[in-house]
Amino acid sequence: LSSSSAASDVYKRQEEDHQDTLSLLREVRFERAFMFSYSLREKTHAHRALVDDVPEPVKQRRLREVIDTFTPLARLRNEADVGSTHLVLVERTSKKSDAEWVGRTDTGKKVIVPRRPVAHAIGRSGEVDLSVGDFVAVRVTQAISANTLRGEPLARTGIRAFTESQRSGHAAL
């Protein structure tokens, strides 16, 4: 077996593995993924024992294909949340606008909501300003991207109160 034939076989297996990865992305439809081109990391077994034999243009092409496969599918998953209500933990003021909060849903998705007074509690009158660390019931209005939702804050709440309101089908939510 010649060395060029062996190299061709290795490349063919690598491409098959890459196609399997793309197929897995299409089948599973992950909501989040950390995507990057492979590079050897110092002080690892791979760095000491393996050779990085994939040319940089091939790595970049494969990465682009992974991103291009993942992104529209993740966005579709986010679009399925439009109209639903989630419990959101307010984490911080938005980097893009002081008029917006950034939080995470109960499923770990990032949500942007307007920074305005909301109902003091589910089903109660009176309004309150939100603060970092508050839980708020949020109705999702838009999938901004594969990573971010936009929503309307409905009421400050807690985990138990939100769960009970979801079970009872509370009209405010």
Short mmCIF file of N, CA, C and O in Angstrom, two decimals, residues 14-119:
data_model
loop_
_atom_site.label_atom_id
_atom_site.label_comp_id
_atom_site.label_asym_id
_atom_site.label_seq_id
_atom_site.Cartn_x
_atom_site.Cartn_y
_atom_site.Cartn_z
N GLN A 14 -12.03 10.59 7.21
CA GLN A 14 -12.29 11.87 7.87
C GLN A 14 -13.52 12.55 7.27
O GLN A 14 -14.34 13.10 7.99
N GLU A 15 -13.63 12.51 5.95
CA GLU A 15 -14.79 13.12 5.28
C GLU A 15 -16.07 12.37 5.65
O GLU A 15 -17.12 13.00 5.86
N GLU A 16 -15.99 11.04 5.74
CA GLU A 16 -17.17 10.27 6.15
C GLU A 16 -17.58 10.64 7.58
O GLU A 16 -18.77 10.79 7.86
N ASP A 17 -16.60 10.79 8.46
CA ASP A 17 -16.89 11.21 9.84
C ASP A 17 -17.55 12.59 9.85
O ASP A 17 -18.50 12.84 10.60
N HIS A 18 -17.05 13.48 9.02
CA HIS A 18 -17.61 14.83 8.94
C HIS A 18 -19.06 14.76 8.45
O HIS A 18 -19.94 15.43 9.02
N GLN A 19 -19.32 13.98 7.43
CA GLN A 19 -20.69 13.83 6.93
C GLN A 19 -21.60 13.22 7.99
O GLN A 19 -22.78 13.59 8.10
N ASP A 20 -21.06 12.29 8.78
CA ASP A 20 -21.83 11.72 9.89
C ASP A 20 -22.19 12.79 10.92
O ASP A 20 -23.29 12.81 11.48
N THR A 21 -21.25 13.71 11.17
CA THR A 21 -21.51 14.81 12.09
C THR A 21 -22.64 15.68 11.57
O THR A 21 -23.56 16.05 12.32
N LEU A 22 -22.60 16.02 10.28
CA LEU A 22 -23.67 16.84 9.69
C LEU A 22 -25.01 16.13 9.78
O LEU A 22 -26.04 16.74 10.09
N SER A 23 -25.00 14.84 9.52
CA SER A 23 -26.23 14.03 9.61
C SER A 23 -26.78 14.04 11.03
O SER A 23 -27.99 14.18 11.25
N LEU A 24 -25.89 13.91 12.01
CA LEU A 24 -26.31 13.94 13.41
C LEU A 24 -26.92 15.29 13.77
O LEU A 24 -27.96 15.35 14.44
N LEU A 25 -26.32 16.37 13.30
CA LEU A 25 -26.86 17.71 13.56
C LEU A 25 -28.27 17.83 13.00
O LEU A 25 -29.16 18.40 13.65
N ARG A 26 -28.49 17.31 11.78
CA ARG A 26 -29.82 17.38 11.16
C ARG A 26 -30.83 16.53 11.92
O ARG A 26 -31.99 16.91 12.07
N GLU A 27 -30.40 15.38 12.41
CA GLU A 27 -31.32 14.47 13.09
C GLU A 27 -31.66 14.94 14.50
O GLU A 27 -32.83 14.95 14.89
N VAL A 28 -30.68 15.34 15.27
CA VAL A 28 -30.90 15.70 16.67
C VAL A 28 -31.45 17.12 16.82
O VAL A 28 -32.25 17.39 17.71
N ARG A 29 -31.01 18.02 15.96
CA ARG A 29 -31.44 19.44 16.01
C ARG A 29 -31.12 20.07 17.36
O ARG A 29 -32.00 20.54 18.07
N PHE A 30 -29.84 20.09 17.67
CA PHE A 30 -29.38 20.68 18.92
C PHE A 30 -29.81 22.14 19.01
O PHE A 30 -29.87 22.83 18.00
N GLU A 31 -30.06 22.60 20.23
CA GLU A 31 -30.40 24.01 20.44
C GLU A 31 -29.16 24.87 20.62
O GLU A 31 -29.19 26.06 20.36
N ARG A 32 -28.08 24.27 21.11
CA ARG A 32 -26.83 24.99 21.31
C ARG A 32 -25.68 24.09 20.91
O ARG A 32 -25.76 22.87 21.08
N ALA A 33 -24.62 24.70 20.46
CA ALA A 33 -23.43 23.94 20.09
C ALA A 33 -22.22 24.86 20.17
O ALA A 33 -22.30 26.04 19.85
N PHE A 34 -21.11 24.30 20.59
CA PHE A 34 -19.83 25.01 20.56
C PHE A 34 -19.09 24.49 19.35
O PHE A 34 -18.71 23.33 19.30
N MET A 35 -18.93 25.34 18.37
CA MET A 35 -18.36 24.92 17.08
C MET A 35 -17.05 25.66 16.84
O MET A 35 -17.00 26.89 16.95
N PHE A 36 -16.02 24.91 16.52
CA PHE A 36 -14.71 25.50 16.26
C PHE A 36 -13.91 24.50 15.44
O PHE A 36 -14.19 23.30 15.44
N SER A 37 -12.91 25.02 14.75
CA SER A 37 -12.05 24.11 14.00
C SER A 37 -11.06 23.47 14.97
O SER A 37 -10.67 24.07 15.97
N TYR A 38 -10.67 22.25 14.66
CA TYR A 38 -9.78 21.50 15.53
C TYR A 38 -8.40 22.13 15.57
O TYR A 38 -7.86 22.57 14.55
N SER A 39 -7.84 22.18 16.77
CA SER A 39 -6.44 22.58 16.93
C SER A 39 -5.89 21.81 18.13
O SER A 39 -6.62 21.57 19.10
N LEU A 40 -4.64 21.44 18.04
CA LEU A 40 -4.02 20.71 19.15
C LEU A 40 -3.88 21.63 20.35
O LEU A 40 -3.50 22.79 20.22
N ARG A 41 -4.20 21.10 21.51
CA ARG A 41 -4.06 21.88 22.73
C ARG A 41 -2.85 21.36 23.51
O ARG A 41 -2.72 20.16 23.72
N GLU A 42 -2.00 22.30 23.91
CA GLU A 42 -0.79 21.92 24.64
C GLU A 42 -1.14 21.13 25.90
O GLU A 42 -2.20 21.31 26.48
N LYS A 43 -0.23 20.28 26.30
CA LYS A 43 -0.33 19.46 27.51
C LYS A 43 -1.46 18.44 27.44
O LYS A 43 -1.96 17.99 28.45
N THR A 44 -1.89 18.07 26.23
CA THR A 44 -2.88 17.00 26.08
C THR A 44 -2.23 15.81 25.40
O THR A 44 -1.17 15.93 24.77
N HIS A 45 -2.86 14.67 25.50
CA HIS A 45 -2.36 13.47 24.83
C HIS A 45 -2.26 13.73 23.32
O HIS A 45 -1.27 13.34 22.68
N ALA A 46 -3.28 14.35 22.76
CA ALA A 46 -3.28 14.62 21.32
C ALA A 46 -2.07 15.46 20.92
O ALA A 46 -1.43 15.21 19.90
N HIS A 47 -1.73 16.45 21.72
CA HIS A 47 -0.60 17.33 21.39
C HIS A 47 0.71 16.55 21.41
O HIS A 47 1.59 16.78 20.58
N ARG A 48 0.83 15.61 22.33
CA ARG A 48 2.07 14.82 22.44
C ARG A 48 2.14 13.68 21.44
O ARG A 48 3.21 13.32 20.98
N ALA A 49 0.98 13.08 21.09
CA ALA A 49 1.02 11.81 20.36
C ALA A 49 0.45 11.85 18.94
O ALA A 49 0.70 10.93 18.17
N LEU A 50 -0.30 12.87 18.60
CA LEU A 50 -0.95 12.89 17.29
C LEU A 50 -0.40 13.99 16.40
O LEU A 50 0.17 14.97 16.88
N VAL A 51 -0.64 13.82 15.12
CA VAL A 51 -0.24 14.82 14.13
C VAL A 51 -1.50 15.48 13.60
O VAL A 51 -2.47 14.80 13.27
N ASP A 52 -1.51 16.78 13.54
CA ASP A 52 -2.64 17.51 12.96
C ASP A 52 -2.42 17.54 11.46
O ASP A 52 -1.73 18.40 10.93
N ASP A 53 -3.03 16.57 10.76
CA ASP A 53 -2.77 16.39 9.33
C ASP A 53 -3.88 16.94 8.44
O ASP A 53 -3.90 16.70 7.23
N VAL A 54 -4.80 17.70 8.99
CA VAL A 54 -5.88 18.27 8.19
C VAL A 54 -5.51 19.70 7.81
O VAL A 54 -5.29 20.54 8.68
N PRO A 55 -5.44 19.98 6.52
CA PRO A 55 -5.07 21.34 6.09
C PRO A 55 -6.09 22.38 6.57
O PRO A 55 -7.28 22.09 6.67
N GLU A 56 -5.61 23.54 6.87
CA GLU A 56 -6.46 24.62 7.40
C GLU A 56 -7.66 24.91 6.50
O GLU A 56 -8.77 25.09 7.01
N PRO A 57 -7.53 24.96 5.16
CA PRO A 57 -8.72 25.22 4.34
C PRO A 57 -9.80 24.14 4.49
O PRO A 57 -10.99 24.44 4.47
N VAL A 58 -9.39 22.89 4.70
CA VAL A 58 -10.35 21.80 4.91
C VAL A 58 -11.05 21.99 6.25
O VAL A 58 -12.26 21.83 6.37
N LYS A 59 -10.28 22.35 7.29
CA LYS A 59 -10.87 22.61 8.60
C LYS A 59 -11.91 23.72 8.51
O LYS A 59 -13.01 23.61 9.08
N GLN A 60 -11.56 24.79 7.82
CA GLN A 60 -12.47 25.93 7.72
C GLN A 60 -13.73 25.58 6.91
O GLN A 60 -14.83 26.01 7.26
N ARG A 61 -13.58 24.79 5.86
CA ARG A 61 -14.74 24.35 5.07
C ARG A 61 -15.66 23.51 5.93
O ARG A 61 -16.88 23.71 5.95
N ARG A 62 -15.09 22.56 6.65
CA ARG A 62 -15.90 21.69 7.51
C ARG A 62 -16.60 22.49 8.60
O ARG A 62 -17.78 22.26 8.90
N LEU A 63 -15.89 23.42 9.21
CA LEU A 63 -16.51 24.26 10.23
C LEU A 63 -17.67 25.05 9.64
O LEU A 63 -18.75 25.12 10.24
N ARG A 64 -17.48 25.63 8.48
CA ARG A 64 -18.54 26.40 7.82
C ARG A 64 -19.75 25.50 7.57
O ARG A 64 -20.89 25.89 7.78
N GLU A 65 -19.52 24.26 7.13
CA GLU A 65 -20.62 23.33 6.88
C GLU A 65 -21.35 22.98 8.17
O GLU A 65 -22.58 22.86 8.18
N VAL A 66 -20.63 22.80 9.26
CA VAL A 66 -21.25 22.51 10.55
C VAL A 66 -22.11 23.70 10.99
O VAL A 66 -23.27 23.53 11.38
N ILE A 67 -21.57 24.90 10.91
CA ILE A 67 -22.31 26.10 11.30
C ILE A 67 -23.53 26.28 10.41
O ILE A 67 -24.64 26.56 10.90
N ASP A 68 -23.35 26.11 9.10
CA ASP A 68 -24.47 26.28 8.16
C ASP A 68 -25.55 25.22 8.34
O ASP A 68 -26.71 25.46 7.99
N THR A 69 -25.21 24.07 8.86
CA THR A 69 -26.20 23.03 9.14
C THR A 69 -26.89 23.31 10.47
O THR A 69 -28.12 23.23 10.56
N PHE A 70 -26.13 23.68 11.48
CA PHE A 70 -26.67 23.90 12.81
C PHE A 70 -27.59 25.12 12.89
O PHE A 70 -28.69 25.05 13.45
N THR A 71 -27.16 26.25 12.37
CA THR A 71 -27.83 27.54 12.61
C THR A 71 -29.30 27.57 12.20
O THR A 71 -30.15 27.94 13.03
N PRO A 72 -29.67 27.19 10.98
CA PRO A 72 -31.10 27.27 10.64
C PRO A 72 -31.96 26.30 11.46
O PRO A 72 -33.12 26.61 11.77
N LEU A 73 -31.40 25.17 11.83
CA LEU A 73 -32.16 24.21 12.63
C LEU A 73 -32.37 24.72 14.05
O LEU A 73 -33.46 24.58 14.61
N ALA A 74 -31.36 25.35 14.63
CA ALA A 74 -31.50 25.93 15.97
C ALA A 74 -32.49 27.09 15.94
O ALA A 74 -33.29 27.26 16.87
N ARG A 75 -32.48 27.85 14.87
CA ARG A 75 -33.43 28.96 14.75
C ARG A 75 -34.86 28.43 14.68
O ARG A 75 -35.77 28.99 15.28
N LEU A 76 -35.06 27.33 13.96
CA LEU A 76 -36.39 26.71 13.90
C LEU A 76 -36.84 26.27 15.29
O LEU A 76 -38.02 26.42 15.65
N ARG A 77 -35.92 25.72 16.08
CA ARG A 77 -36.25 25.33 17.46
C ARG A 77 -36.69 26.56 18.26
O ARG A 77 -37.63 26.50 19.04
N ASN A 78 -35.98 27.68 18.07
CA ASN A 78 -36.35 28.91 18.77
C ASN A 78 -37.71 29.43 18.29
O ASN A 78 -38.51 29.90 19.09
N GLU A 79 -37.96 29.36 16.99
CA GLU A 79 -39.24 29.84 16.46
C GLU A 79 -40.41 29.04 17.02
O GLU A 79 -41.51 29.57 17.17
N ALA A 80 -40.17 27.79 17.38
CA ALA A 80 -41.22 26.97 17.99
C ALA A 80 -41.62 27.50 19.37
O ALA A 80 -42.71 27.19 19.86
N ASP A 81 -40.77 28.31 20.00
CA ASP A 81 -41.07 28.88 21.31
C ASP A 81 -41.94 30.14 21.23
O ASP A 81 -42.48 30.59 22.25
N VAL A 82 -42.08 30.73 20.04
CA VAL A 82 -42.87 31.95 19.90
C VAL A 82 -44.31 31.65 20.33
O VAL A 82 -44.92 30.67 19.90
N GLY A 83 -44.81 32.50 21.23
CA GLY A 83 -46.16 32.33 21.76
C GLY A 83 -46.20 31.59 23.09
O GLY A 83 -47.21 31.64 23.79
N SER A 84 -45.13 30.93 23.44
CA SER A 84 -45.10 30.20 24.71
C SER A 84 -44.66 31.14 25.84
O SER A 84 -44.11 32.21 25.61
N THR A 85 -44.91 30.72 27.05
CA THR A 85 -44.52 31.49 28.23
C THR A 85 -43.46 30.71 28.99
O THR A 85 -43.60 29.51 29.21
N HIS A 86 -42.40 31.41 29.36
CA HIS A 86 -41.29 30.79 30.08
C HIS A 86 -41.01 31.56 31.36
O HIS A 86 -41.25 32.77 31.46
N LEU A 87 -40.45 30.85 32.30
CA LEU A 87 -39.90 31.47 33.49
C LEU A 87 -38.49 31.94 33.12
O LEU A 87 -37.68 31.15 32.62
N VAL A 88 -38.20 33.22 33.35
CA VAL A 88 -36.92 33.80 32.96
C VAL A 88 -36.25 34.40 34.20
O VAL A 88 -36.89 35.12 34.97
N LEU A 89 -34.98 34.10 34.36
CA LEU A 89 -34.17 34.71 35.40
C LEU A 89 -33.49 35.93 34.80
O LEU A 89 -32.75 35.82 33.81
N VAL A 90 -33.74 37.11 35.36
CA VAL A 90 -33.12 38.34 34.88
C VAL A 90 -31.65 38.32 35.29
O VAL A 90 -31.33 38.24 36.47
N GLU A 91 -30.74 38.40 34.29
CA GLU A 91 -29.31 38.29 34.57
C GLU A 91 -28.58 39.63 34.57
O GLU A 91 -27.67 39.84 35.36
N ARG A 92 -28.98 40.52 33.63
CA ARG A 92 -28.23 41.77 33.50
C ARG A 92 -28.97 42.71 32.54
O ARG A 92 -29.89 42.31 31.85
N THR A 93 -28.48 43.95 32.51
CA THR A 93 -28.94 44.90 31.50
C THR A 93 -28.30 44.51 30.17
O THR A 93 -27.15 44.06 30.14
N SER A 94 -29.01 44.70 29.10
CA SER A 94 -28.49 44.38 27.78
C SER A 94 -27.26 45.22 27.46
O SER A 94 -27.19 46.41 27.82
N LYS A 95 -26.29 44.63 26.79
CA LYS A 95 -25.10 45.37 26.35
C LYS A 95 -25.46 46.36 25.25
O LYS A 95 -24.79 47.36 25.07
N LYS A 96 -26.53 46.07 24.50
CA LYS A 96 -26.91 46.92 23.37
C LYS A 96 -27.82 48.08 23.77
O LYS A 96 -27.87 49.08 23.08
N SER A 97 -28.57 47.92 24.88
CA SER A 97 -29.52 48.96 25.25
C SER A 97 -29.83 48.89 26.74
O SER A 97 -30.21 47.83 27.25
N ASP A 98 -29.73 50.04 27.41
CA ASP A 98 -30.10 50.12 28.82
C ASP A 98 -31.61 49.95 29.01
O ASP A 98 -32.08 49.79 30.13
N ALA A 99 -32.36 50.00 27.92
CA ALA A 99 -33.82 49.87 27.98
C ALA A 99 -34.28 48.41 27.94
O ALA A 99 -35.47 48.14 27.86
N GLU A 100 -33.31 47.47 27.98
CA GLU A 100 -33.66 46.05 27.89
C GLU A 100 -32.91 45.23 28.93
O GLU A 100 -31.77 45.54 29.29
N TRP A 101 -33.57 44.16 29.38
CA TRP A 101 -32.96 43.16 30.23
C TRP A 101 -32.56 41.96 29.40
O TRP A 101 -33.18 41.68 28.37
N VAL A 102 -31.56 41.23 29.87
CA VAL A 102 -31.19 39.94 29.31
C VAL A 102 -31.38 38.92 30.42
O VAL A 102 -30.98 39.14 31.56
N GLY A 103 -32.02 37.82 30.05
CA GLY A 103 -32.22 36.75 31.02
C GLY A 103 -32.13 35.41 30.34
O GLY A 103 -31.88 35.32 29.13
N ARG A 104 -32.33 34.37 31.12
CA ARG A 104 -32.32 32.98 30.61
C ARG A 104 -33.65 32.33 30.94
O ARG A 104 -34.16 32.48 32.05
N THR A 105 -34.17 31.59 29.97
CA THR A 105 -35.40 30.85 30.22
C THR A 105 -35.12 29.67 31.13
O THR A 105 -33.96 29.33 31.39
N ASP A 106 -36.18 29.03 31.53
CA ASP A 106 -36.06 27.81 32.32
C ASP A 106 -35.45 26.68 31.51
O ASP A 106 -35.09 25.64 32.06
N THR A 107 -35.29 26.87 30.20
CA THR A 107 -34.62 25.87 29.35
C THR A 107 -33.23 26.34 28.91
O THR A 107 -32.62 25.74 28.05
N GLY A 108 -32.75 27.44 29.50
CA GLY A 108 -31.39 27.91 29.25
C GLY A 108 -31.21 28.81 28.04
O GLY A 108 -30.09 29.16 27.69
N LYS A 109 -32.31 29.24 27.42
CA LYS A 109 -32.19 30.11 26.23
C LYS A 109 -32.12 31.57 26.65
O LYS A 109 -32.79 31.99 27.60
N LYS A 110 -31.32 32.34 25.92
CA LYS A 110 -31.21 33.77 26.19
C LYS A 110 -32.45 34.49 25.67
O LYS A 110 -32.92 34.22 24.56
N VAL A 111 -32.99 35.40 26.51
CA VAL A 111 -34.17 36.18 26.15
C VAL A 111 -33.91 37.65 26.44
O VAL A 111 -33.38 38.00 27.49
N ILE A 112 -34.31 38.49 25.49
CA ILE A 112 -34.24 39.95 25.65
C ILE A 112 -35.66 40.43 25.94
O ILE A 112 -36.60 40.08 25.21
N VAL A 113 -35.83 41.22 27.00
CA VAL A 113 -37.15 41.77 27.33
C VAL A 113 -37.02 43.26 27.61
O VAL A 113 -35.98 43.72 28.08
N PRO A 114 -38.08 44.03 27.32
CA PRO A 114 -38.04 45.46 27.63
C PRO A 114 -37.91 45.69 29.13
O PRO A 114 -38.47 44.94 29.93
N ARG A 115 -37.20 46.71 29.46
CA ARG A 115 -36.99 47.07 30.87
C ARG A 115 -38.10 48.06 31.25
O ARG A 115 -37.97 49.26 31.02
N ARG A 116 -39.18 47.51 31.78
CA ARG A 116 -40.33 48.32 32.16
C ARG A 116 -41.04 47.66 33.34
O ARG A 116 -40.82 46.48 33.62
N PRO A 117 -41.88 48.42 34.04
CA PRO A 117 -42.61 47.82 35.17
C PRO A 117 -43.50 46.67 34.70
O PRO A 117 -44.03 46.69 33.58
N VAL A 118 -43.65 45.68 35.58
CA VAL A 118 -44.50 44.52 35.29
C VAL A 118 -45.42 44.29 36.49
O VAL A 118 -45.22 44.87 37.56
N ALA A 119 -46.40 43.41 36.29
CA ALA A 119 -47.28 43.07 37.39
C ALA A 119 -46.45 42.58 38.58
O ALA A 119 -45.47 41.87 38.41
#
